[in-house]
Short mmCIF file of C-alpha atoms in Angstrom, two decimals:
data_model
loop_
_atom_site.label_atom_id
_atom_site.label_comp_id
_atom_site.label_asym_id
_atom_site.label_seq_id
_atom_site.Cartn_x
_atom_site.Cartn_y
_atom_site.Cartn_z
CA MET V 220 0.00 0.00 0.00
CA ARG V 221 1.50 3.31 -1.09
CA ILE V 222 0.22 5.55 1.68
CA GLU V 223 2.19 8.54 0.39
CA GLN V 224 -0.40 8.78 -2.41
CA LEU V 225 -3.29 9.41 0.00
CA THR V 226 -5.32 12.48 -0.92
CA VAL V 227 -6.40 13.15 2.67
CA ARG V 228 -4.26 14.61 5.41
CA LEU V 229 -3.72 11.83 7.91
CA ARG V 230 -3.37 12.63 11.60
CA ALA V 231 -4.59 11.16 14.85
CA ARG V 232 -8.20 12.34 15.05
CA SER V 233 -10.99 11.78 17.53
CA ASP V 234 -13.57 9.17 16.55
CA TRP V 235 -16.22 11.69 15.54
CA GLU V 236 -13.72 13.68 13.50
CA ALA V 237 -12.93 10.42 11.69
CA VAL V 238 -16.66 9.90 11.08
CA GLU V 239 -16.87 13.38 9.56
CA LEU V 240 -13.82 12.62 7.39
CA GLY V 241 -15.54 9.53 5.96
CA MET V 242 -18.74 11.44 5.26
CA ALA V 243 -16.74 14.20 3.57
CA LEU V 244 -15.24 11.58 1.25
CA VAL V 245 -18.75 10.40 0.36
CA ARG V 246 -19.89 13.94 -0.39
CA GLN V 247 -16.80 14.59 -2.52
CA HIS V 248 -17.37 11.47 -4.64
CA ALA V 249 -21.17 11.46 -4.55
CA GLY V 250 -21.59 10.97 -8.30
CA ALA V 251 -19.22 8.00 -8.42
CA ILE V 252 -21.13 6.36 -5.53
CA TRP V 253 -24.82 6.94 -6.20
CA LYS V 254 -24.78 6.24 -9.93
CA PRO V 255 -23.70 2.59 -9.59
CA TRP V 256 -25.82 2.35 -6.43
CA LEU V 257 -28.95 3.20 -8.41
CA TRP V 258 -27.93 0.99 -11.32
CA LEU V 259 -27.70 -1.98 -8.95
CA THR V 260 -30.48 -1.37 -6.42
CA VAL V 261 -33.28 -0.17 -8.71
CA PRO V 262 -33.52 -3.44 -10.74
CA VAL V 263 -33.28 -5.49 -7.54
CA PHE V 264 -36.03 -3.39 -5.96
CA ALA V 265 -38.26 -3.79 -9.01
CA LEU V 266 -37.77 -7.57 -9.23
CA LEU V 267 -38.37 -8.14 -5.52
CA ASN V 268 -41.53 -6.05 -5.45
CA LEU V 269 -42.81 -7.71 -8.61
CA GLY V 270 -42.39 -11.10 -6.98
CA ALA V 271 -43.94 -9.83 -3.75
CA TRP V 272 -46.93 -8.50 -5.70
CA TRP V 273 -47.27 -11.89 -7.39
CA ILE V 274 -47.55 -13.66 -4.04
CA ASP V 275 -49.24 -10.69 -2.29
CA GLN V 276 -46.48 -10.35 0.31
CA PHE V 277 -45.03 -6.86 -0.09
CA TRP V 278 -43.39 -6.94 3.34
CA LEU V 279 -41.13 -9.71 2.10
CA ALA V 280 -39.69 -7.45 -0.63
CA MET V 281 -38.76 -4.75 1.88
CA LEU V 282 -37.27 -7.33 4.24
CA LEU V 283 -35.05 -8.72 1.48
CA MET V 284 -33.94 -5.22 0.43
CA TRP V 285 -32.96 -4.50 4.03
CA TRP V 286 -31.19 -7.86 4.34
CA LEU V 287 -29.13 -7.28 1.18
CA LYS V 288 -27.68 -3.99 2.39
CA PRO V 289 -24.18 -5.49 3.01
CA ALA V 290 -24.09 -6.53 -0.65
CA PHE V 291 -25.01 -3.00 -1.72
CA ASP V 292 -22.53 -1.48 0.74
CA ARG V 293 -19.66 -2.81 -1.34
CA ILE V 294 -20.29 -0.03 -3.87
CA PRO V 295 -19.49 3.01 -1.66
CA LEU V 296 -16.64 1.16 0.03
CA TYR V 297 -15.10 0.23 -3.34
CA VAL V 298 -15.32 3.82 -4.57
CA ILE V 299 -13.94 5.65 -1.54
CA SER V 300 -11.21 3.07 -0.85
CA ARG V 301 -9.75 3.87 -4.26
CA ALA V 302 -10.67 7.54 -4.42
CA VAL V 303 -8.73 8.18 -1.21
CA PHE V 304 -5.57 7.25 -3.20
CA GLY V 305 -6.55 9.62 -6.02
CA ASN V 306 -7.97 6.94 -8.32
CA ALA V 307 -11.74 7.34 -8.25
CA PRO V 308 -13.34 4.56 -10.36
CA GLY V 309 -16.07 5.17 -12.92
CA THR V 310 -19.55 3.72 -12.96
CA ARG V 311 -18.71 0.92 -15.39
CA GLU V 312 -15.62 -0.09 -13.44
CA THR V 313 -17.52 -0.14 -10.16
CA MET V 314 -20.34 -2.25 -11.61
CA GLN V 315 -17.88 -4.73 -13.10
CA ALA V 316 -16.04 -5.02 -9.80
CA GLN V 317 -19.23 -6.10 -8.00
CA ARG V 318 -19.10 -9.40 -9.90
CA HIS V 319 -16.00 -10.62 -8.07
CA TRP V 320 -14.91 -8.09 -5.42
CA GLY V 321 -15.70 -9.33 -1.92
CA LEU V 322 -17.71 -12.36 -3.01
CA ARG V 323 -15.74 -14.64 -0.70
CA THR V 324 -16.73 -12.58 2.34
CA LEU V 325 -20.29 -11.81 1.20
CA PRO V 326 -21.88 -15.04 2.55
CA HIS V 327 -20.51 -14.20 5.99
CA LEU V 328 -21.86 -10.65 5.81
CA LEU V 329 -25.32 -11.93 4.86
CA THR V 330 -25.53 -14.60 7.57
CA TRP V 331 -24.10 -14.47 11.10
CA ARG V 332 -22.40 -11.09 10.62
CA ARG V 333 -25.56 -9.45 9.30
CA PHE V 334 -26.69 -8.21 12.72
CA SER V 335 -23.27 -6.87 13.77
CA PRO V 336 -23.68 -3.36 15.24
CA VAL V 337 -20.15 -2.42 14.03
CA ARG V 338 -20.51 -3.62 10.46
CA SER V 339 -19.33 -0.26 9.07
CA LEU V 340 -16.02 -0.53 10.98
CA TYR V 341 -15.33 -4.21 10.27
CA MET V 342 -16.32 -4.25 6.59
CA PRO V 343 -13.08 -2.53 5.41
CA ILE V 344 -11.11 -5.18 7.31
CA ASP V 345 -13.10 -7.99 5.65
CA LEU V 346 -13.04 -6.61 2.11
CA LEU V 347 -9.82 -4.57 1.86
CA GLU V 348 -7.31 -6.59 3.89
CA GLY V 349 -8.52 -10.04 2.80
CA VAL V 350 -7.40 -11.88 5.94
CA GLN V 351 -9.19 -14.95 7.29
CA GLY V 352 -9.38 -17.12 10.39
CA ASP V 353 -7.41 -16.19 13.51
CA ARG V 354 -5.67 -13.36 11.72
CA LEU V 355 -9.05 -11.76 10.94
CA ARG V 356 -10.19 -12.04 14.57
CA GLN V 357 -6.95 -10.45 15.73
CA ARG V 358 -7.29 -7.60 13.26
CA ARG V 359 -10.89 -7.02 14.35
CA GLY V 360 -9.88 -6.92 18.00
CA VAL V 361 -6.96 -4.56 17.39
CA LEU V 362 -8.69 -2.15 15.02
CA GLY V 363 -11.97 -2.19 16.95
CA GLY V 364 -10.48 -1.06 20.23
CA GLN V 365 -11.76 2.28 21.44
CA ALA V 366 -13.74 2.87 18.22
CA TYR V 367 -16.15 -0.01 18.97
CA GLY V 368 -18.58 2.13 20.99
CA THR V 369 -18.50 4.92 18.40
CA ALA V 370 -19.33 2.41 15.65
CA ILE V 371 -22.36 1.17 17.63
CA LEU V 372 -23.62 4.72 18.15
CA LEU V 373 -23.08 5.41 14.46
CA THR V 374 -25.29 2.43 13.57
CA TRP V 375 -28.13 3.61 15.80
CA ILE V 376 -27.86 7.19 14.57
CA CYS V 377 -28.10 6.09 10.94
CA LEU V 378 -31.12 3.90 11.73
CA LEU V 379 -32.82 6.87 13.39
CA PHE V 380 -32.03 9.04 10.36
CA GLN V 381 -33.66 6.46 8.10
CA ALA V 382 -36.77 6.40 10.30
CA VAL V 383 -36.91 10.21 10.28
CA LEU V 384 -36.68 10.30 6.48
CA VAL V 385 -39.49 7.74 6.15
CA MET V 386 -41.76 9.60 8.57
CA GLY V 387 -40.88 12.90 6.89
CA GLY V 388 -41.87 11.47 3.52
CA VAL V 389 -45.22 10.34 4.91
CA VAL V 390 -45.88 13.75 6.45
CA ALA V 391 -44.86 15.51 3.23
CA VAL V 392 -47.30 13.42 1.22
CA VAL V 393 -50.11 14.20 3.65
CA MET V 394 -49.28 17.92 3.66
CA TYR V 395 -49.07 18.40 -0.11
CA LEU V 396 -51.74 15.94 -1.24
CA PRO V 397 -54.91 17.69 -2.49
CA GLN V 398 -57.76 17.58 0.00
CA ASP V 399 -60.06 15.93 -2.53
CA LEU V 400 -57.83 12.83 -2.48
CA LEU V 401 -57.65 12.60 1.31
CA PRO V 402 -60.02 10.29 3.26
CA ASP V 403 -63.18 11.80 4.65
CA SER V 404 -62.04 11.49 8.27
CA MET V 405 -59.04 10.48 10.33
CA GLN V 406 -60.94 7.41 11.43
CA THR V 407 -61.28 6.27 7.81
CA ALA V 408 -57.57 6.92 7.18
CA PHE V 409 -56.59 5.00 10.29
CA ARG V 410 -58.80 2.10 9.28
CA MET V 411 -57.19 2.01 5.83
CA VAL V 412 -53.66 2.06 7.28
CA ALA V 413 -54.18 -0.16 10.32
CA ILE V 414 -56.53 -2.80 8.92
CA GLU V 415 -56.00 -3.34 5.21
CA TRP V 416 -53.40 -1.64 3.04
CA PRO V 417 -54.09 -1.42 -0.68
CA ALA V 418 -51.37 -2.66 -3.02
CA TRP V 419 -50.35 0.82 -4.15
CA LEU V 420 -49.85 1.93 -0.55
CA LYS V 421 -47.64 -1.07 0.22
CA LEU V 422 -45.53 -0.40 -2.88
CA ALA V 423 -45.25 3.31 -1.99
CA TRP V 424 -44.13 2.39 1.53
CA ASN V 425 -41.43 0.06 0.17
CA ALA V 426 -40.24 2.75 -2.24
CA LEU V 427 -40.07 5.32 0.56
CA ALA V 428 -38.08 2.96 2.79
CA TRP V 429 -35.71 2.12 -0.09
CA ALA V 430 -35.18 5.85 -0.78
CA ALA V 431 -34.31 6.47 2.88
CA ILE V 432 -31.82 3.59 2.84
CA SER V 433 -30.27 4.88 -0.40
CA VAL V 434 -29.70 8.31 1.14
CA VAL V 435 -28.24 7.22 4.49
CA GLU V 436 -26.40 3.96 3.73
CA PRO V 437 -23.45 5.40 1.71
CA PHE V 438 -22.76 7.88 4.51
CA TYR V 439 -22.90 5.01 7.00
CA VAL V 440 -20.28 3.06 5.03
CA GLY V 441 -18.12 6.17 4.54
CA ALA V 442 -18.18 6.98 8.26
CA GLY V 443 -17.05 3.43 9.07
CA PHE V 444 -14.22 3.75 6.54
CA GLY V 445 -13.16 6.99 8.24
CA LEU V 446 -13.01 5.18 11.58
CA TYR V 447 -10.94 2.43 9.93
CA LEU V 448 -8.42 4.93 8.52
CA ASN V 449 -8.16 6.70 11.85
CA ARG V 450 -7.53 3.48 13.79
CA ARG V 451 -4.76 2.43 11.41
CA THR V 452 -3.23 5.90 11.68
CA GLN V 453 -3.28 5.70 15.47
CA ILE V 454 -1.86 2.18 15.66
CA GLU V 455 0.56 2.10 12.72
CA ALA V 456 1.55 5.81 12.76
CA TRP V 457 0.73 6.33 9.11
CA ASP V 458 1.14 10.08 9.48
CA LEU V 459 4.74 9.72 10.68
CA GLU V 460 5.51 7.14 8.03
CA ILE V 461 4.28 9.49 5.32
CA VAL V 462 6.54 12.28 6.67
CA PHE V 463 9.56 9.96 6.74
CA ARG V 464 8.87 8.72 3.20
CA LYS V 465 8.65 12.27 1.90
CA LEU V 466 11.84 13.16 3.75
CA ARG V 467 13.59 10.14 2.25
CA ALA V 468 12.50 11.19 -1.22
CA ARG V 469 13.89 14.69 -0.71
CA LEU V 470 17.14 13.34 0.71
CA ALA V 471 17.51 10.95 -2.20
CA ALA V 472 17.28 13.88 -4.57
CA VAL V 473 20.10 15.82 -2.86
CA ALA V 474 22.20 12.82 -1.76
CA PRO V 475 25.09 13.43 -4.24
CA VAL V 476 25.44 17.04 -3.12
CA LEU V 477 25.40 16.06 0.56
CA LEU V 478 27.99 13.33 -0.02
CA ALA V 479 30.29 15.75 -1.77
CA ALA V 480 29.87 18.29 1.03
CA VAL V 481 30.65 15.68 3.71
CA LEU V 482 33.79 14.56 1.87
CA TRP V 483 34.97 18.13 1.40
CA ALA V 484 34.38 18.90 5.08
CA GLY V 485 36.32 15.77 6.13
CA MET V 486 39.27 16.71 3.96
CA GLY V 487 39.26 20.20 5.40
CA ILE V 488 39.29 18.93 8.98
CA ALA V 489 42.18 16.56 8.23
CA GLU V 490 44.27 19.35 6.72
CA ALA V 491 43.58 21.59 9.70
CA GLN V 492 44.70 18.91 12.14
CA GLU V 493 47.91 18.35 10.20
CA ARG V 494 48.58 22.05 10.02
CA HIS V 495 47.96 22.96 13.68
CA GLY V 496 48.99 20.12 15.92
CA ALA V 497 49.59 16.69 14.41
CA PRO V 498 53.15 15.29 15.15
CA PRO V 499 55.28 14.00 12.27
CA ALA V 500 54.96 10.34 11.53
CA THR V 501 58.77 9.61 11.48
CA THR V 502 59.58 10.79 15.00
CA ALA V 503 59.15 8.19 17.72
CA PRO V 504 58.05 9.34 21.17
CA GLN V 505 60.72 9.35 23.89
CA ALA V 506 59.98 7.20 26.91
CA ASP V 507 61.37 9.60 29.43
CA ALA V 508 59.85 12.78 28.00
CA PRO V 509 56.77 14.09 29.81
CA ALA V 510 53.46 13.79 27.91
CA LYS V 511 52.15 17.11 26.63
CA PRO V 512 48.39 17.80 26.99
CA THR V 513 46.42 17.68 23.79
CA PRO V 514 45.05 21.12 22.95
CA PRO V 515 41.24 21.41 22.51
CA THR V 516 40.21 20.87 18.93
CA VAL V 517 36.90 22.79 19.03
CA PRO V 518 38.57 26.23 18.83
CA ILE V 519 40.88 24.91 16.16
CA VAL V 520 37.97 23.66 13.99
CA PHE V 521 35.38 26.40 14.52
CA GLY V 522 37.56 29.38 15.44
CA ASP V 523 35.52 32.56 15.85
CA GLN V 524 32.32 30.90 14.60
CA ARG V 525 31.52 29.31 18.00
CA VAL V 526 28.12 30.27 19.43
CA ASP V 527 27.43 30.70 23.14
CA ASP V 528 25.22 27.82 24.28
CA ARG V 529 24.03 29.33 27.55
CA ALA V 530 20.57 30.04 26.08
CA PHE V 531 20.27 26.41 25.00
CA ARG V 532 21.23 25.12 28.46
CA LYS V 533 18.70 27.48 30.06
CA ALA V 534 15.91 26.26 27.75
CA ALA V 535 16.82 22.63 28.50
CA ASP V 536 16.68 23.28 32.24
CA GLU V 537 13.22 24.88 31.90
CA ALA V 538 12.03 21.91 29.82
CA TYR V 539 13.15 19.48 32.52
CA ARG V 540 11.33 21.52 35.14
CA ASP V 541 8.06 21.16 33.17
CA PRO V 542 5.54 19.25 35.38
CA LEU V 543 4.35 17.30 32.36
CA LEU V 544 7.78 15.62 32.13
CA ASP V 545 7.97 14.85 35.85
CA ARG V 546 7.37 11.25 36.84
CA LYS V 547 5.68 12.27 40.07
CA ARG V 548 2.00 13.20 39.84
CA THR V 549 -0.61 14.12 42.42
CA GLN V 550 -4.01 12.57 41.84
CA ALA V 551 -7.11 13.23 43.94
CA SER V 552 -10.11 10.92 44.16
CA TRP V 553 -13.34 10.59 46.11
CA GLU V 554 -13.69 7.83 48.69
CA ARG V 555 -16.69 6.73 50.69
CA ARG V 556 -16.46 7.97 54.23
CA ASP V 557 -17.06 5.51 57.04
CA THR V 558 -19.79 7.23 59.01
CA ALA V 559 -19.64 4.66 61.79
CA GLU V 560 -16.07 5.65 62.73
CA GLU V 561 -16.25 9.41 62.14
CA GLU V 562 -19.68 10.12 63.54
CA ASP V 563 -19.63 11.83 66.90
CA PRO V 564 -22.34 10.40 69.17
CA ASP V 565 -22.67 13.76 70.89
CA ASP V 566 -23.74 15.51 67.69
CA THR V 567 -27.53 15.48 67.50
CA LEU V 568 -29.80 17.20 65.06
CA ASP V 569 -31.80 20.06 66.38
CA GLY V 570 -35.41 20.82 65.38
CA ASP V 571 -34.59 22.76 62.21
CA LYS V 572 -32.21 20.09 60.91
CA ALA V 573 -34.79 17.38 61.60
CA TRP V 574 -37.42 19.34 59.66
CA LEU V 575 -35.04 19.83 56.75
CA SER V 576 -34.17 16.14 56.82
CA GLY V 577 -37.83 15.20 56.65
CA PHE V 578 -38.43 17.62 53.77
CA GLY V 579 -35.46 16.13 51.95
CA ASN V 580 -36.87 12.63 52.43
CA VAL V 581 -40.17 13.74 50.93
CA LEU V 582 -38.40 15.20 47.90
CA ALA V 583 -36.36 12.02 47.53
CA PHE V 584 -39.54 9.92 47.63
CA ILE V 585 -41.19 12.10 44.97
CA GLY V 586 -38.10 11.92 42.79
CA GLU V 587 -37.91 8.16 43.11
CA TRP V 588 -41.59 7.29 42.78
CA GLY V 589 -42.93 10.39 41.04
CA LEU V 590 -43.04 8.86 37.57
CA TRP V 591 -44.85 5.81 38.87
CA LEU V 592 -47.39 8.04 40.61
CA VAL V 593 -47.94 10.02 37.40
CA ALA V 594 -48.35 6.78 35.44
CA GLY V 595 -50.86 5.52 37.99
CA VAL V 596 -52.88 8.75 37.79
CA LEU V 597 -52.94 8.52 33.99
CA VAL V 598 -54.16 4.91 34.13
CA LEU V 599 -56.91 5.86 36.56
CA ALA V 600 -57.94 8.78 34.34
CA LEU V 601 -58.12 6.48 31.31
CA LEU V 602 -60.22 3.97 33.22
CA ALA V 603 -62.53 6.72 34.49
CA THR V 604 -63.09 8.09 30.98
CA ALA V 605 -63.24 4.72 29.22
CA ARG V 606 -66.93 5.08 28.47
CA TYR V 607 -66.14 8.07 26.25
CA TRP V 608 -63.19 6.82 24.22
CA TRP V 609 -63.65 3.02 24.28
CA PRO V 610 -66.66 2.98 21.90
CA TRP V 611 -64.66 5.04 19.40
CA MET V 612 -61.70 2.65 19.66
CA ARG V 613 -64.01 -0.30 19.10
CA GLY V 614 -65.49 1.46 16.08
CA ILE V 615 -62.16 1.73 14.22
CA SER V 616 -61.41 -1.98 14.49
CA GLY V 617 -63.97 -2.93 11.89
CA THR V 618 -67.49 -2.48 10.63
CA ARG V 619 -69.95 -2.29 13.48
CA ALA V 620 -72.35 -5.21 13.41
CA LEU V 621 -76.04 -4.34 13.28
CA PRO V 622 -78.28 -5.54 16.09
CA PRO V 623 -80.32 -8.62 15.18
CA ASP V 624 -83.64 -6.82 15.49
CA ALA V 625 -82.61 -3.86 13.35
CA PRO V 626 -84.93 -3.28 10.41
CA GLN V 627 -83.52 -4.16 7.02
CA SER V 628 -83.45 -1.17 4.70
CA ASP V 629 -83.33 -1.11 0.97
CA ALA V 630 -83.36 1.59 -1.66
CA LEU V 631 -86.52 3.66 -1.87
CA VAL V 632 -88.14 3.40 -5.27
CA LEU V 633 -91.34 5.49 -5.52
CA PRO V 634 -93.54 6.10 -8.56
CA GLU V 635 -93.16 9.39 -10.33
CA ALA V 636 -96.87 10.22 -9.85
CA LEU V 637 -98.80 9.74 -6.62
CA PRO V 638 -101.53 7.06 -6.63
CA ASP V 639 -105.16 8.09 -6.49
CA ASP V 640 -105.79 6.38 -3.14
CA ILE V 641 -102.73 7.35 -1.10
CA ALA V 642 -103.94 5.88 2.19
CA THR V 643 -104.73 2.46 0.67
CA ALA V 644 -101.37 2.35 -1.15
CA ALA V 645 -99.48 3.23 2.04
CA ARG V 646 -101.27 0.54 4.07
CA ALA V 647 -100.52 -2.01 1.32
CA LEU V 648 -96.79 -1.17 1.47
CA TRP V 649 -96.88 -1.52 5.25
CA ARG V 650 -98.47 -4.96 5.05
CA GLU V 651 -95.87 -6.06 2.46
CA GLY V 652 -93.11 -5.41 5.00
CA ARG V 653 -91.85 -2.17 3.47
CA PRO V 654 -92.57 0.38 6.21
CA ARG V 655 -90.02 2.94 4.99
CA HIS V 656 -91.62 2.96 1.57
CA ALA V 657 -94.99 3.53 3.17
CA LEU V 658 -93.75 6.44 5.30
CA ALA V 659 -91.90 7.92 2.30
CA LEU V 660 -95.13 7.84 0.30
CA LEU V 661 -97.04 9.58 3.10
CA TYR V 662 -94.29 12.20 3.50
CA ARG V 663 -94.23 12.93 -0.23
CA ALA V 664 -97.99 13.24 -0.45
CA SER V 665 -98.07 15.47 2.66
CA VAL V 666 -95.46 17.79 1.14
CA GLU V 667 -97.49 18.22 -2.03
CA SER V 668 -100.70 18.82 -0.06
CA MET V 669 -98.90 21.33 2.18
CA SER V 670 -97.45 23.22 -0.79
CA GLN V 671 -100.96 23.49 -2.32
CA ARG V 672 -102.60 24.75 0.88
CA ALA V 673 -99.75 27.13 1.69
CA ASP V 674 -99.66 28.31 -1.92
CA ILE V 675 -95.87 28.00 -2.16
CA ALA V 676 -93.51 26.35 -4.66
CA LEU V 677 -90.75 24.36 -2.97
CA PRO V 678 -87.33 24.09 -4.67
CA PRO V 679 -86.21 20.64 -5.84
CA GLY V 680 -84.50 18.71 -3.06
CA ALA V 681 -85.98 20.79 -0.25
CA THR V 682 -85.01 19.50 3.19
CA GLU V 683 -87.37 18.63 6.04
CA ALA V 684 -86.50 21.86 7.83
CA GLU V 685 -87.40 23.94 4.76
CA CYS V 686 -90.69 22.09 4.43
CA LEU V 687 -91.53 22.75 8.09
CA ARG V 688 -90.83 26.45 7.67
CA ALA V 689 -93.04 26.53 4.58
CA SER V 690 -95.87 24.73 6.44
CA ARG V 691 -96.24 27.70 8.78
CA ARG V 692 -98.12 29.47 6.00
CA MET V 693 -101.03 27.03 6.19
CA PRO V 694 -103.98 28.84 7.82
CA GLN V 695 -105.19 26.02 10.10
CA ALA V 696 -103.19 24.89 13.11
CA GLU V 697 -104.45 21.28 12.83
CA ASP V 698 -102.96 21.06 9.34
CA ARG V 699 -99.61 22.36 10.59
CA HIS V 700 -99.67 19.87 13.49
CA ALA V 701 -100.41 16.95 11.17
CA PHE V 702 -97.60 17.92 8.81
CA ALA V 703 -95.11 18.28 11.67
CA ARG V 704 -96.14 14.81 12.90
CA ILE V 705 -95.48 13.10 9.55
CA VAL V 706 -92.15 14.95 9.19
CA ARG V 707 -91.01 13.83 12.65
CA THR V 708 -92.13 10.24 12.02
CA TRP V 709 -90.31 10.17 8.69
CA GLN V 710 -87.07 11.52 10.21
CA TYR V 711 -87.13 8.88 12.96
CA ALA V 712 -87.57 6.13 10.38
CA ALA V 713 -85.07 7.47 7.80
CA TYR V 714 -82.20 8.54 10.07
CA ALA V 715 -82.67 6.79 13.40
CA GLU V 716 -84.31 3.57 12.06
CA ARG V 717 -87.12 3.93 14.61
CA LEU V 718 -90.39 2.80 13.03
CA PRO V 719 -93.83 3.51 14.50
CA GLY V 720 -96.11 0.74 15.70
CA GLU V 721 -98.92 -0.59 13.53
CA ASP V 722 -101.63 1.22 15.53
CA GLU V 723 -99.64 4.43 15.47
CA PHE V 724 -99.21 4.08 11.71
CA ASP V 725 -102.95 3.54 11.17
CA ALA V 726 -103.74 6.59 13.31
CA LEU V 727 -101.26 8.69 11.34
CA VAL V 728 -102.72 7.62 7.99
CA GLY V 729 -106.25 8.36 9.19
CA GLU V 730 -105.29 11.80 10.46
CA LEU V 731 -103.51 12.76 7.25
CA GLN V 732 -106.35 11.46 5.09
CA HIS V 733 -108.83 13.46 7.14
CA ARG V 734 -106.82 16.71 7.22
CA TYR V 735 -105.67 16.76 3.59
CA GLY V 736 -108.82 15.23 2.05
CA TRP V 737 -107.19 12.27 0.32
CA ALA V 738 -109.57 9.98 -1.59
CA SER V 739 -110.49 6.71 0.15
#
């Protein structure tokens, strides 16, 4: 691996800085990542949902898409692992690499390693280093280290981001959908979502979940790759190795010049020694002659160019006095005090201290059991108000069953013209078991008789309230009372499904026939 070709500046970062580095790599090479991602995932999504629609199990398609995420994660890892060395692959190259790159490790990633919470950190080890067996376990243990907890948090954060994107998509659809396409009530919408989803809604949900995964997953892989780079930099000192390699390259370029300078300096020193103090080689030392002290060579070599080193010695002394370099360190810690040994039996609490102690105990009890008390109060409130909200909850679970004695209703089909003998026709409908038809006939005939006596033309589709207001123009109070009676009876039967008794019906027909002068 030629780490000197890295396009990022390596240094020992914190874990979250490494996560940001990986995400920055994904943003920088977004086109090279998402193009092959879409080319691979869109056909898979279409085929899985087509098969799920064939067997009417759309949840299975979304489950398989989620399960295959490690296979799709090879795309962003392949791109950024090469782009970080300045060789970003194209879409065609990335797609061709998916046929063979990482296939040996893929079965492991899709089986027992599928639920690993640190998959983003371990995937570069599995796919880029290519080690197996004990060596792989050792590499996982070494590179995981202190980044293990950060990788777990990263997994949960990305899952939460996916959930937020899905919920945001649902809310956006509800906000911008025209009101004409929305259900009539929230109860109807809840019934459609909670009881039976139509096929188009299941497909839309799968597409929304796939879109959220497509947005978040490359950043998840890139963040794990950033953690991987940072751990290798911390352990193997990649940053220092890069500096030394660059220094070696620069030294290799000027090596001939340096060699010549060293040789020239050595020759100069030798000549100086010969000129200023070296004895001739032919003379042998006398045994009885006293040895002469060797003069210092530093003044001979450097002469007037010597520099006073007192400032250097002073700086070195200050560096040694730095407390950070001292081996001795004072560390303070908290320890539990033994109250049995240190408590003075003569010290007693006075009245104020006892009151404060009791108040503190009350606050401690509220803090410890307060949430349980609040939960208990809420449960009691729900039980006390169950008669108000329980019927509504039962109503959304399904269609409310009609009581067994409820009258069966069918569509009202009345003749365009009223019969000559209205009372006889109404009684015949009643005996045939069609009471609503009979009451509808009486109501229609009463409206026409009222409009004639009140001398008023009612608009088409006039409501019962409009007819009652128009009936006030009839001169006789008995006629107004009879009309109000038939209107009330008709409303009870049409809207409340409360039919009059047979005697009551006969009395009503007789009264209307008498008041409005219908033929018998």
